[in-house]
Short mmCIF file of C-alpha atoms and ligand atoms in Angstrom, two decimals:
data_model
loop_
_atom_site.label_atom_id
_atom_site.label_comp_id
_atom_site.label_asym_id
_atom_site.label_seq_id
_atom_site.Cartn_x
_atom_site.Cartn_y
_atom_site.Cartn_z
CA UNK A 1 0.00 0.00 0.00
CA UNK A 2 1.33 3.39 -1.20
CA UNK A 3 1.58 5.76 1.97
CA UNK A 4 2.06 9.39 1.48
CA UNK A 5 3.66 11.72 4.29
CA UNK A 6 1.29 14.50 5.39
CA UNK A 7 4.08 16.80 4.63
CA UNK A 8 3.27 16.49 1.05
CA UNK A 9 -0.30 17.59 1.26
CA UNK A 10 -0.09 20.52 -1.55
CA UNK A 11 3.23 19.44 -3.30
CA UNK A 12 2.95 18.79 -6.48
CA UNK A 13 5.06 18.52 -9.37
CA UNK A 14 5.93 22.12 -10.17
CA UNK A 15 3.79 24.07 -13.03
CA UNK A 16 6.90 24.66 -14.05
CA UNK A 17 7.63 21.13 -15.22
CA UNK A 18 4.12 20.47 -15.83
CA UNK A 19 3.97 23.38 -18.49
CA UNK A 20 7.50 22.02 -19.87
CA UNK A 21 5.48 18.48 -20.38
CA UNK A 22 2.66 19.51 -22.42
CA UNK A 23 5.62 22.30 -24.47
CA UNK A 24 7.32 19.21 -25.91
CA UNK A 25 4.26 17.53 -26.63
CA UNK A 26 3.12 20.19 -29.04
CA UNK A 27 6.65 20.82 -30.09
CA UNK A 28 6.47 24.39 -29.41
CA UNK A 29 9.00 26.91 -27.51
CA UNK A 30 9.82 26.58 -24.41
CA UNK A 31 10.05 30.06 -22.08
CA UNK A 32 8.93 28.62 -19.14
CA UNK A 33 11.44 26.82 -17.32
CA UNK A 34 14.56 28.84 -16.28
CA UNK A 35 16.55 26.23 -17.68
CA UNK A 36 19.44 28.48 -18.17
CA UNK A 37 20.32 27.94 -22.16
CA UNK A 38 23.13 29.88 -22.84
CA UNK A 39 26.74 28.10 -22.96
CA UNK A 40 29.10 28.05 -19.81
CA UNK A 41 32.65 30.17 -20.42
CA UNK A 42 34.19 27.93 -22.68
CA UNK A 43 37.45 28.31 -20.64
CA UNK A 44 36.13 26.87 -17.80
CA UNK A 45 35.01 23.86 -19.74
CA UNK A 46 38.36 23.58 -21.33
CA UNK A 47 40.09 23.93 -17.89
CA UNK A 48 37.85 20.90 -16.41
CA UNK A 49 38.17 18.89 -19.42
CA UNK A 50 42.33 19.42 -18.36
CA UNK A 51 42.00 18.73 -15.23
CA UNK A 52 39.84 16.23 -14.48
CA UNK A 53 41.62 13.24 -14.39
CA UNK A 54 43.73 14.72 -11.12
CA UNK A 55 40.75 16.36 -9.16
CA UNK A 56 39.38 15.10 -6.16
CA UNK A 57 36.80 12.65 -7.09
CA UNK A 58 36.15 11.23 -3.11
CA UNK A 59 33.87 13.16 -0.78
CA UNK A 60 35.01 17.03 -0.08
CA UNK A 61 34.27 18.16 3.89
CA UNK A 62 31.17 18.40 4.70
CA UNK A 63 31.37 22.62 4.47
CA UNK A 64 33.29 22.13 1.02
CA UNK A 65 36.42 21.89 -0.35
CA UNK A 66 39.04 24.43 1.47
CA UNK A 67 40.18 26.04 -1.90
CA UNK A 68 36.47 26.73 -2.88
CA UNK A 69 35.41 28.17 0.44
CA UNK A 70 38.63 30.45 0.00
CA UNK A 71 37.74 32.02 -3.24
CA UNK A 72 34.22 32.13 -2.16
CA UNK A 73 35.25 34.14 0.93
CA UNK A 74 37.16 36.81 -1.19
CA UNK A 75 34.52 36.68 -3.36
CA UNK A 76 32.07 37.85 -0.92
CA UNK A 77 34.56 40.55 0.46
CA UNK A 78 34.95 41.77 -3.20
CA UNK A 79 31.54 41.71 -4.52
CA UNK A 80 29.12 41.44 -1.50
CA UNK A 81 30.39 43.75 1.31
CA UNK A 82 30.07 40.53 3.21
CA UNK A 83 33.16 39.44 5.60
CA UNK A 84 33.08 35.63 6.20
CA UNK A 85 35.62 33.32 7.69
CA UNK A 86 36.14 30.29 5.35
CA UNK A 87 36.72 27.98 8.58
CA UNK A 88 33.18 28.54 9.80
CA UNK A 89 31.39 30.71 8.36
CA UNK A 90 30.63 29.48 4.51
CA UNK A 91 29.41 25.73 3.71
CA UNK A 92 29.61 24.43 -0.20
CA UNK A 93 26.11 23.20 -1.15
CA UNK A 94 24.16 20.84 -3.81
CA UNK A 95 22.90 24.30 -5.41
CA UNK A 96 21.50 27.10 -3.80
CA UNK A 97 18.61 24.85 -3.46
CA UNK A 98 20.75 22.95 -0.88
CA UNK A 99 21.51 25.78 1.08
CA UNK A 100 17.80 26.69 1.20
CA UNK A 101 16.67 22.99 2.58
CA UNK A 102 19.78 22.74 4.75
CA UNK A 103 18.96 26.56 6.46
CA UNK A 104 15.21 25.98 6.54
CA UNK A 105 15.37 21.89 7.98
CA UNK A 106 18.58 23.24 10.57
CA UNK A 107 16.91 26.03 12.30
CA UNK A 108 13.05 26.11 12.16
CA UNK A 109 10.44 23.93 13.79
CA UNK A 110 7.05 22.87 12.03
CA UNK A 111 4.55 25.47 12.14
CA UNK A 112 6.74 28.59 12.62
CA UNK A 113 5.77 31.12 9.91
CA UNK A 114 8.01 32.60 6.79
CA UNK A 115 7.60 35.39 5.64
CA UNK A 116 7.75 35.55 1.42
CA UNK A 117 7.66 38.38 -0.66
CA UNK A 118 4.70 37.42 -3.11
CA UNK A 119 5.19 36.73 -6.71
CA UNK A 120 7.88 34.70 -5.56
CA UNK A 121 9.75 31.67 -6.27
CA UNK A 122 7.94 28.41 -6.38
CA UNK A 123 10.94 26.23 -5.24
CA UNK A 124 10.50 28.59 -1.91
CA UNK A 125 7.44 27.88 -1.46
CA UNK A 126 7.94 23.81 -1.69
CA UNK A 127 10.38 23.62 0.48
CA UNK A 128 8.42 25.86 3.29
CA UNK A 129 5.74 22.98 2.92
CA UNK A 130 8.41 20.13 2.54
CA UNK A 131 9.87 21.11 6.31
CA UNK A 132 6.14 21.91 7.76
CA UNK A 133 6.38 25.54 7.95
CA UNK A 134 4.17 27.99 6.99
CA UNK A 135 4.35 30.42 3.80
CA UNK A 136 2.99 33.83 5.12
CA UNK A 137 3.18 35.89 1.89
CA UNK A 138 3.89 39.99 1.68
CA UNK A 139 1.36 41.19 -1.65
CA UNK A 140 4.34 43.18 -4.30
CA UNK A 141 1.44 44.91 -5.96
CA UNK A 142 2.43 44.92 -10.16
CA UNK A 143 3.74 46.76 -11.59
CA UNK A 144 6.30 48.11 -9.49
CA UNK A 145 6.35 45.18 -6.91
CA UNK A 146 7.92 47.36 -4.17
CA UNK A 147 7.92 46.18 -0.66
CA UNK A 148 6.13 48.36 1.48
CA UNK A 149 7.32 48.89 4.74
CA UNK A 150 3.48 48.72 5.86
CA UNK A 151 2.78 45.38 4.00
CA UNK A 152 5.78 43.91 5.54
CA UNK A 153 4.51 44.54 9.40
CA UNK A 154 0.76 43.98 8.82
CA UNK A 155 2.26 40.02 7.54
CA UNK A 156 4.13 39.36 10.75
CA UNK A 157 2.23 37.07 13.53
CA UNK A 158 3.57 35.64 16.53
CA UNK A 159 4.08 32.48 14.60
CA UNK A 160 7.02 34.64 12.23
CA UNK A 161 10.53 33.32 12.60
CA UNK A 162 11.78 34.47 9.53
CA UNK A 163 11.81 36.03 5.74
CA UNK A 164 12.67 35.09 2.85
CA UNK A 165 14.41 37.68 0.17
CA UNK A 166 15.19 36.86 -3.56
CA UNK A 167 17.30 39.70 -4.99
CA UNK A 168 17.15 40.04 -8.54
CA UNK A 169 13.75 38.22 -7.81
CA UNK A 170 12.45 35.43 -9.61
CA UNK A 171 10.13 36.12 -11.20
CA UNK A 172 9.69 39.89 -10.94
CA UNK A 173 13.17 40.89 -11.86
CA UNK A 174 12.93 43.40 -8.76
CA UNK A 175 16.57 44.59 -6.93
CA UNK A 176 15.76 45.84 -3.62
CA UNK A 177 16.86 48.64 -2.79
CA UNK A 178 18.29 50.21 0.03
CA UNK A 179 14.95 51.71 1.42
CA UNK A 180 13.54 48.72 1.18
CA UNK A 181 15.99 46.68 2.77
CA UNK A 182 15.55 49.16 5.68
CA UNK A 183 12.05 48.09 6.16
CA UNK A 184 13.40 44.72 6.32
CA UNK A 185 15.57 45.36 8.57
CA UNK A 186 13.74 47.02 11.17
CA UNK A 187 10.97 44.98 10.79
CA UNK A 188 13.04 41.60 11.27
CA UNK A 189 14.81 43.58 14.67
CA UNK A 190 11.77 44.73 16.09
CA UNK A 191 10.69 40.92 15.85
CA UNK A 192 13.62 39.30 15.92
CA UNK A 193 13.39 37.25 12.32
CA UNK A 194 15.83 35.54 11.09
CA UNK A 195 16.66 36.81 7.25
CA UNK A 196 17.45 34.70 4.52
CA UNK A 197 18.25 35.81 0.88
CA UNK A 198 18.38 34.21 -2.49
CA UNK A 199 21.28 36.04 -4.75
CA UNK A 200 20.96 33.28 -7.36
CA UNK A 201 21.18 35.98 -9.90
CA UNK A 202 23.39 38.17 -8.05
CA UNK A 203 25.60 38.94 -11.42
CA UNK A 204 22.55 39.05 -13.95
CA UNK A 205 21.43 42.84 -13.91
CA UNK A 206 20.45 45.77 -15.69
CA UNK A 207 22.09 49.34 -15.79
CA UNK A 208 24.83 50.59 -13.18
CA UNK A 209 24.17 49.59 -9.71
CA UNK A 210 26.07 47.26 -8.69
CA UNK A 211 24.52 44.13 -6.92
CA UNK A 212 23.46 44.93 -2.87
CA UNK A 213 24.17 42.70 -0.37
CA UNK A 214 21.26 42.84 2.15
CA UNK A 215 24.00 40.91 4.23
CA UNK A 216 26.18 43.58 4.13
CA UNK A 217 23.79 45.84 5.85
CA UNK A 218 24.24 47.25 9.30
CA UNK A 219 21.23 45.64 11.35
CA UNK A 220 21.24 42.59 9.32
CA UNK A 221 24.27 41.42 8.94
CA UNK A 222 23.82 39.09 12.20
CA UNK A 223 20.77 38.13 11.67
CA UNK A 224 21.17 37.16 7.42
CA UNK A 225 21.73 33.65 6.09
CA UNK A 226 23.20 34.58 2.26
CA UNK A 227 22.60 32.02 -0.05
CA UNK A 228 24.15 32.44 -3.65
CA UNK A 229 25.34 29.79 -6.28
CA UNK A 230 27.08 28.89 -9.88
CA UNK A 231 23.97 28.03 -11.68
CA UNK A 232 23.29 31.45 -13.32
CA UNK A 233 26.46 33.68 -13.13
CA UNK A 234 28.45 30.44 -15.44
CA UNK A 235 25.48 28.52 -16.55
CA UNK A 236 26.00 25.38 -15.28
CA UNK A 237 22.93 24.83 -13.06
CA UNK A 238 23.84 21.06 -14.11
CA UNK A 239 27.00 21.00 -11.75
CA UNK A 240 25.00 21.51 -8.73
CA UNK A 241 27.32 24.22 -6.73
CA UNK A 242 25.86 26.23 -4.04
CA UNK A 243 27.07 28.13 -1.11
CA UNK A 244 25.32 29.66 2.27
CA UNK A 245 27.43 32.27 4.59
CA UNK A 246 25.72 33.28 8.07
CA UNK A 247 27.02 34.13 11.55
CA UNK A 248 29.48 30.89 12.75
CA UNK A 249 26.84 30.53 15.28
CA UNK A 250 23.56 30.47 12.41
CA UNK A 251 26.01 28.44 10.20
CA UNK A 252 26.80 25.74 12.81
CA UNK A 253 23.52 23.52 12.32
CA UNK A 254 22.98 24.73 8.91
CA UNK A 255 26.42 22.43 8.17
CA UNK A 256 25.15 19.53 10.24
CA UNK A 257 21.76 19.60 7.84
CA UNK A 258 23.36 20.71 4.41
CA UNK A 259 25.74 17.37 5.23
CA UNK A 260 22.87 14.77 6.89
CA UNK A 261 20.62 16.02 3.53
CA UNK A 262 23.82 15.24 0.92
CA UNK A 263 26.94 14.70 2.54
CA UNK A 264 28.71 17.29 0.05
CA UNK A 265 28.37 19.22 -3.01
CA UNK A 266 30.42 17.29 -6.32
CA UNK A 267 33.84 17.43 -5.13
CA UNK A 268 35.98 17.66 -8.55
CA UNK A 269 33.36 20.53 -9.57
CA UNK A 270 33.88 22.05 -6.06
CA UNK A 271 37.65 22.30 -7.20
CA UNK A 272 36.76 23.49 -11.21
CA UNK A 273 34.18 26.10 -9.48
CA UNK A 274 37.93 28.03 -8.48
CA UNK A 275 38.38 28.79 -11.96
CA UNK A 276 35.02 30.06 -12.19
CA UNK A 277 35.04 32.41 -9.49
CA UNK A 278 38.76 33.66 -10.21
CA UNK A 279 37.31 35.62 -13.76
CA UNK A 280 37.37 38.87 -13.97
CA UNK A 281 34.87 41.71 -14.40
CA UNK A 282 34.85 41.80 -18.23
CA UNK A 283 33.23 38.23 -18.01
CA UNK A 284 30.45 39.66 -15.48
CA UNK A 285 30.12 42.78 -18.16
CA UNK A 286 29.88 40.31 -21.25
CA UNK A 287 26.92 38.32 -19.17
CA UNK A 288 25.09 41.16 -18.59
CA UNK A 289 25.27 42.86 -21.88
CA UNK A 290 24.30 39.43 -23.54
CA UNK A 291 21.24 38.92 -21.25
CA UNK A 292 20.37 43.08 -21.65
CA UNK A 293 20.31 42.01 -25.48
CA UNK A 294 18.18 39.04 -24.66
CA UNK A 295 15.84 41.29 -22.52
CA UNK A 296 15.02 43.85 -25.10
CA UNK A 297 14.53 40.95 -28.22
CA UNK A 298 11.72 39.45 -26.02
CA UNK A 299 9.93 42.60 -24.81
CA UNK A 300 9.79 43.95 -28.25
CA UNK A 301 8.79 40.37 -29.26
CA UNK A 302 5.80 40.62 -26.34
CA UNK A 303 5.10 44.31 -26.97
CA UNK A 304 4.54 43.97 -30.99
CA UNK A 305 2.34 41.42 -30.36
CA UNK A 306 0.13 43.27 -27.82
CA UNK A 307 1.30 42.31 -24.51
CA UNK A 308 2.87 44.71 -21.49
CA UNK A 309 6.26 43.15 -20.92
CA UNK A 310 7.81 44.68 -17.40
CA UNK A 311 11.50 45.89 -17.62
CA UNK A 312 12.89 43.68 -15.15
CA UNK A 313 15.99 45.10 -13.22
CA UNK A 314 17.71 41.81 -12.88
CA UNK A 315 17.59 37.77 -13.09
CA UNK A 316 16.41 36.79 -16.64
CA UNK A 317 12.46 36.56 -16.79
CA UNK A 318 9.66 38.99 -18.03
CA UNK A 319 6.59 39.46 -16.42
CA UNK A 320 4.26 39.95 -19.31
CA UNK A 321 1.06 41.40 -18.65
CA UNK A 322 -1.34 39.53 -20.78
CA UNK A 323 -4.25 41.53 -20.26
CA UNK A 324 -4.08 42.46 -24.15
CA UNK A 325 -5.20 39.04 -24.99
CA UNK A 326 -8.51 39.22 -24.14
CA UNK A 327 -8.02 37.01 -20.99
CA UNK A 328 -8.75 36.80 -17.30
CA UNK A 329 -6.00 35.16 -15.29
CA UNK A 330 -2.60 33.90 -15.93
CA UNK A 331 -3.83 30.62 -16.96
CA UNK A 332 -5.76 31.41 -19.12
CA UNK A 333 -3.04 33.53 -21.12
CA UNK A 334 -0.38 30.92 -20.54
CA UNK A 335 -3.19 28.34 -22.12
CA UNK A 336 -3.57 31.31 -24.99
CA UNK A 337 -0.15 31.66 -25.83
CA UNK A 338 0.60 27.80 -26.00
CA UNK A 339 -2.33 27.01 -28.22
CA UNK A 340 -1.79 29.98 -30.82
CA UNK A 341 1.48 30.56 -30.60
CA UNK A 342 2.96 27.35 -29.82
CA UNK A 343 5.18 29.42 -26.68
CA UNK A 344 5.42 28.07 -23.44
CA UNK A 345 5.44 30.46 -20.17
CA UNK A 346 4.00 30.39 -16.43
CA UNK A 347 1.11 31.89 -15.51
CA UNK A 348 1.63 34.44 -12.41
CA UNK A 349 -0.74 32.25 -10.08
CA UNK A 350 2.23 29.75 -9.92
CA UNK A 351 4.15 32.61 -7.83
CA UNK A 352 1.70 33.27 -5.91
CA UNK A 353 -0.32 32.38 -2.24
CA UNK A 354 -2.91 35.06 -3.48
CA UNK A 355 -4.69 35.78 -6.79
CA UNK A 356 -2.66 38.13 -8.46
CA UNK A 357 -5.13 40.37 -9.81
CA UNK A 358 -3.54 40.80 -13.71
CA UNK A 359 -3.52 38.02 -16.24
CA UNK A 360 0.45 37.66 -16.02
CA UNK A 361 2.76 34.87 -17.12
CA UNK A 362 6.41 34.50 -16.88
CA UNK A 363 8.97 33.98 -20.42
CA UNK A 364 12.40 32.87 -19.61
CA UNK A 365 15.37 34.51 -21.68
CA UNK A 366 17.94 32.52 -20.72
CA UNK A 367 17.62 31.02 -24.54
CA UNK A 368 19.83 31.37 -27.76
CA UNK A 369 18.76 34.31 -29.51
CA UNK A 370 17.25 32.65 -32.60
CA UNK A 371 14.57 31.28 -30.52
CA UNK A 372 14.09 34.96 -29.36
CA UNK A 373 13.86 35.36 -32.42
CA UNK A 374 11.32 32.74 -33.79
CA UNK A 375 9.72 34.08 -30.51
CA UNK A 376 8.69 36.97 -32.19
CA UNK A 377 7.42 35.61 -34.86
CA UNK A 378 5.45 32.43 -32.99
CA UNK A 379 4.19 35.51 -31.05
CA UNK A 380 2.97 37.62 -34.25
CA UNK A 381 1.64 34.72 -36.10
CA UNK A 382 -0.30 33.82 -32.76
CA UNK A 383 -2.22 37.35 -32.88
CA UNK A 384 -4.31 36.06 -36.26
C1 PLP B 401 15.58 32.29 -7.17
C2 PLP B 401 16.23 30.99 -7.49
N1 PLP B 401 16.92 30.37 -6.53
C3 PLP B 401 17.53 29.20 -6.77
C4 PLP B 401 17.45 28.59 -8.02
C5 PLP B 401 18.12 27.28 -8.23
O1 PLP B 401 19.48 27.40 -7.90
P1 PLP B 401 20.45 26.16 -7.90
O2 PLP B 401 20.57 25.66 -9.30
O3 PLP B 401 21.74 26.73 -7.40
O4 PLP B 401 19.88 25.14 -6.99
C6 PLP B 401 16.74 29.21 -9.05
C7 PLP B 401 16.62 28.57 -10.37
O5 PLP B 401 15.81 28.90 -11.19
C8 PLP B 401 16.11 30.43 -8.77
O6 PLP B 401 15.41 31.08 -9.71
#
């Protein structure tokens, strides 16, 4: 007899996949999963394919291989404003999505409350579920989706322990800012939450400002858990390479989790990940002007064919308002735009706890430019 854990009551497969099932059954493009389609530095490949024979190819430490969780460190001095002792403070993870399960299974208890800032990321919202905690969303209101300093206290119960921050945001492409990480962080002081941030896309921006830390922020630097990872900035989500820096003391149990959940992250691509992190800026520069020209080719491609694409300030997603369709909800466009135009997306409900009030689906750009391309004209011959 098949027994299923209570835990699981509302897990499901992800939309995500779902919506990338029924794609390839009608052959048609796929925008909806961030599958991250754009080649990794081809001198990192050609340094692995090197190397590989002579890497490490038993079990790292638990926290990661020492070279890694060197270059990591400096790379959070460099880039984050975030000072973190390699010894004790950083731990190597199966993706970022490790360091999410590790942090959220190592220091909450079933039934405490997390805070997420709504459209947000679905994988977020599983995991709250998977560990028995409970998703307490703060509304974004399109099109802006700025946190509101009022929003964020009117969400917080007795039952809050903590909140969650993606930044770029999936899907809403939103940077804090540093207003808004105020609000955050006396909020989470006056209530003493624990903060924990998703920097996935830490590299993938738009325009001048460089990437902010809300780590690196006086009043939450002791209470942050930073989570960041390889996936996006080198596109190689495949490799599976993660990291999480917090206080020694927040870090602690977070290592005893990350290592009872997976024992380590892949060792030999632990030690190639060195390479990756060593590049310099021009490599950062070349990723963002590529995705900035992948950004506009899409939004014209949305906004000739009658749609309201947002200008998203980082990650590599448009929130297209579909409203020009004729439609009522995110479904119902994502349906649309699948049937005539043969283009797969995610409809906004799939980010969010509440209805989100706008038909609005999700496109991924992290895809060669001649699909962009055929995009547009999927798109155009899907108006007729
Ligand atoms: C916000 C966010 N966090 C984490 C991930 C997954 O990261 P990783 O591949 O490091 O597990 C994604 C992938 O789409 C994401 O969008």
């Amino acid at each position: 007899m098949t027994r299923i854990a209570n835990r699981m009551a509302g897990l499901q497969q992800s939309t995500i996949r779902s919506m990338t099932a029924r794609c390839e059954a009608v052959g048609g493009i796929n925008l909806g999963q961030g599958l991250c389609q754009v080649a990794p530095p081809s001198s990192l490949l050609e340094h692995g394919t090197a190397r590989f024979e002579e890497l490490n190819h038993s079990y790292s430490y638990a926290r990661g291989d020492a070279g890694l969780l060197e270059a990591i460190s400096a790379k959070l001095a460099k880039d984050n404003g975030i000072t973190a002792d390699p010894a004790n403070q950083i731990v190597a993870t199966v993706g970022a999505t490790g360091a999410f399960t590790a942090t959220l299974a190592a220091l909450f208890n079933p039934g405490d409350g997390i805070l997420v800032l709504e459209p947000c990321y679905g994988y977020h919202l599983s995991a709250i579920r998977l560990f028995e905690l409970t998703p307490q969303p703060v509304r974004l209101a399109a099109p802006d989706f700025r946190l509101e300093r009022d929003s964020l206290r009117a969400a917080v119960t007795d039952r809050t322990r903590a909140i969650v921050v993606c930044t770029p945001a999936n899907p809403s492409g939103r940077r804090f800012d540093r207003e808004e990480l105020g609000h955050i962080a006396e909020i989470a002081g006056e209530h003493d939450l624990l903060v924990i941030t998703d920097e996935i896309y830490e590299y993938i921006y738009y325009g001048d400002q460089p990437h902010l830390s809300p780590g690196s922020l006086p009043g939450l630097a002791e209470r942050t858990v930073t989570i960041s990872g390889l996936s996006k900035s080198y596109s190689i989500p495949g490799w599976r390479l993660g990291y999480v820096t917090a206080p020694a003391e927040i870090l602690a149990p977070i290592q005893v989790a990350a290592d009872t959940l997976s024992v380590c992250a892949p060792t030999p691509l632990q030690q190639l990940a060195r390479y990756a992190l060593a590049l310099p800026d021009s490599y950062y520069e070349q990723l963002r002007s590529m995705y900035d020209g992948k950004r506009r080719l899409l939004a014209d491609a949305f906004t000739a064919a009658g749609m309201r694409p947002n200008e998203p300030e980082g990650a590599y997603y448009l929130f297209v308002d579909c409203s020009g369709l004729g439609v009522s909800s995110g479904w119902e466009a994502a349906d649309h735009l699948l049937e005539h135009a043969g283009v797969a997306t995610i409809p906004g409900e799939a980010f969010c706890l509440n209805d989100p009030g706008t038909p609005i689906v999700r496109a991924c750009f992290s895809v060669p430019d001649d699909v962009l391309e055929k995009t547009a004209l999927m798109l155009e011959k899907g108006r007729s």
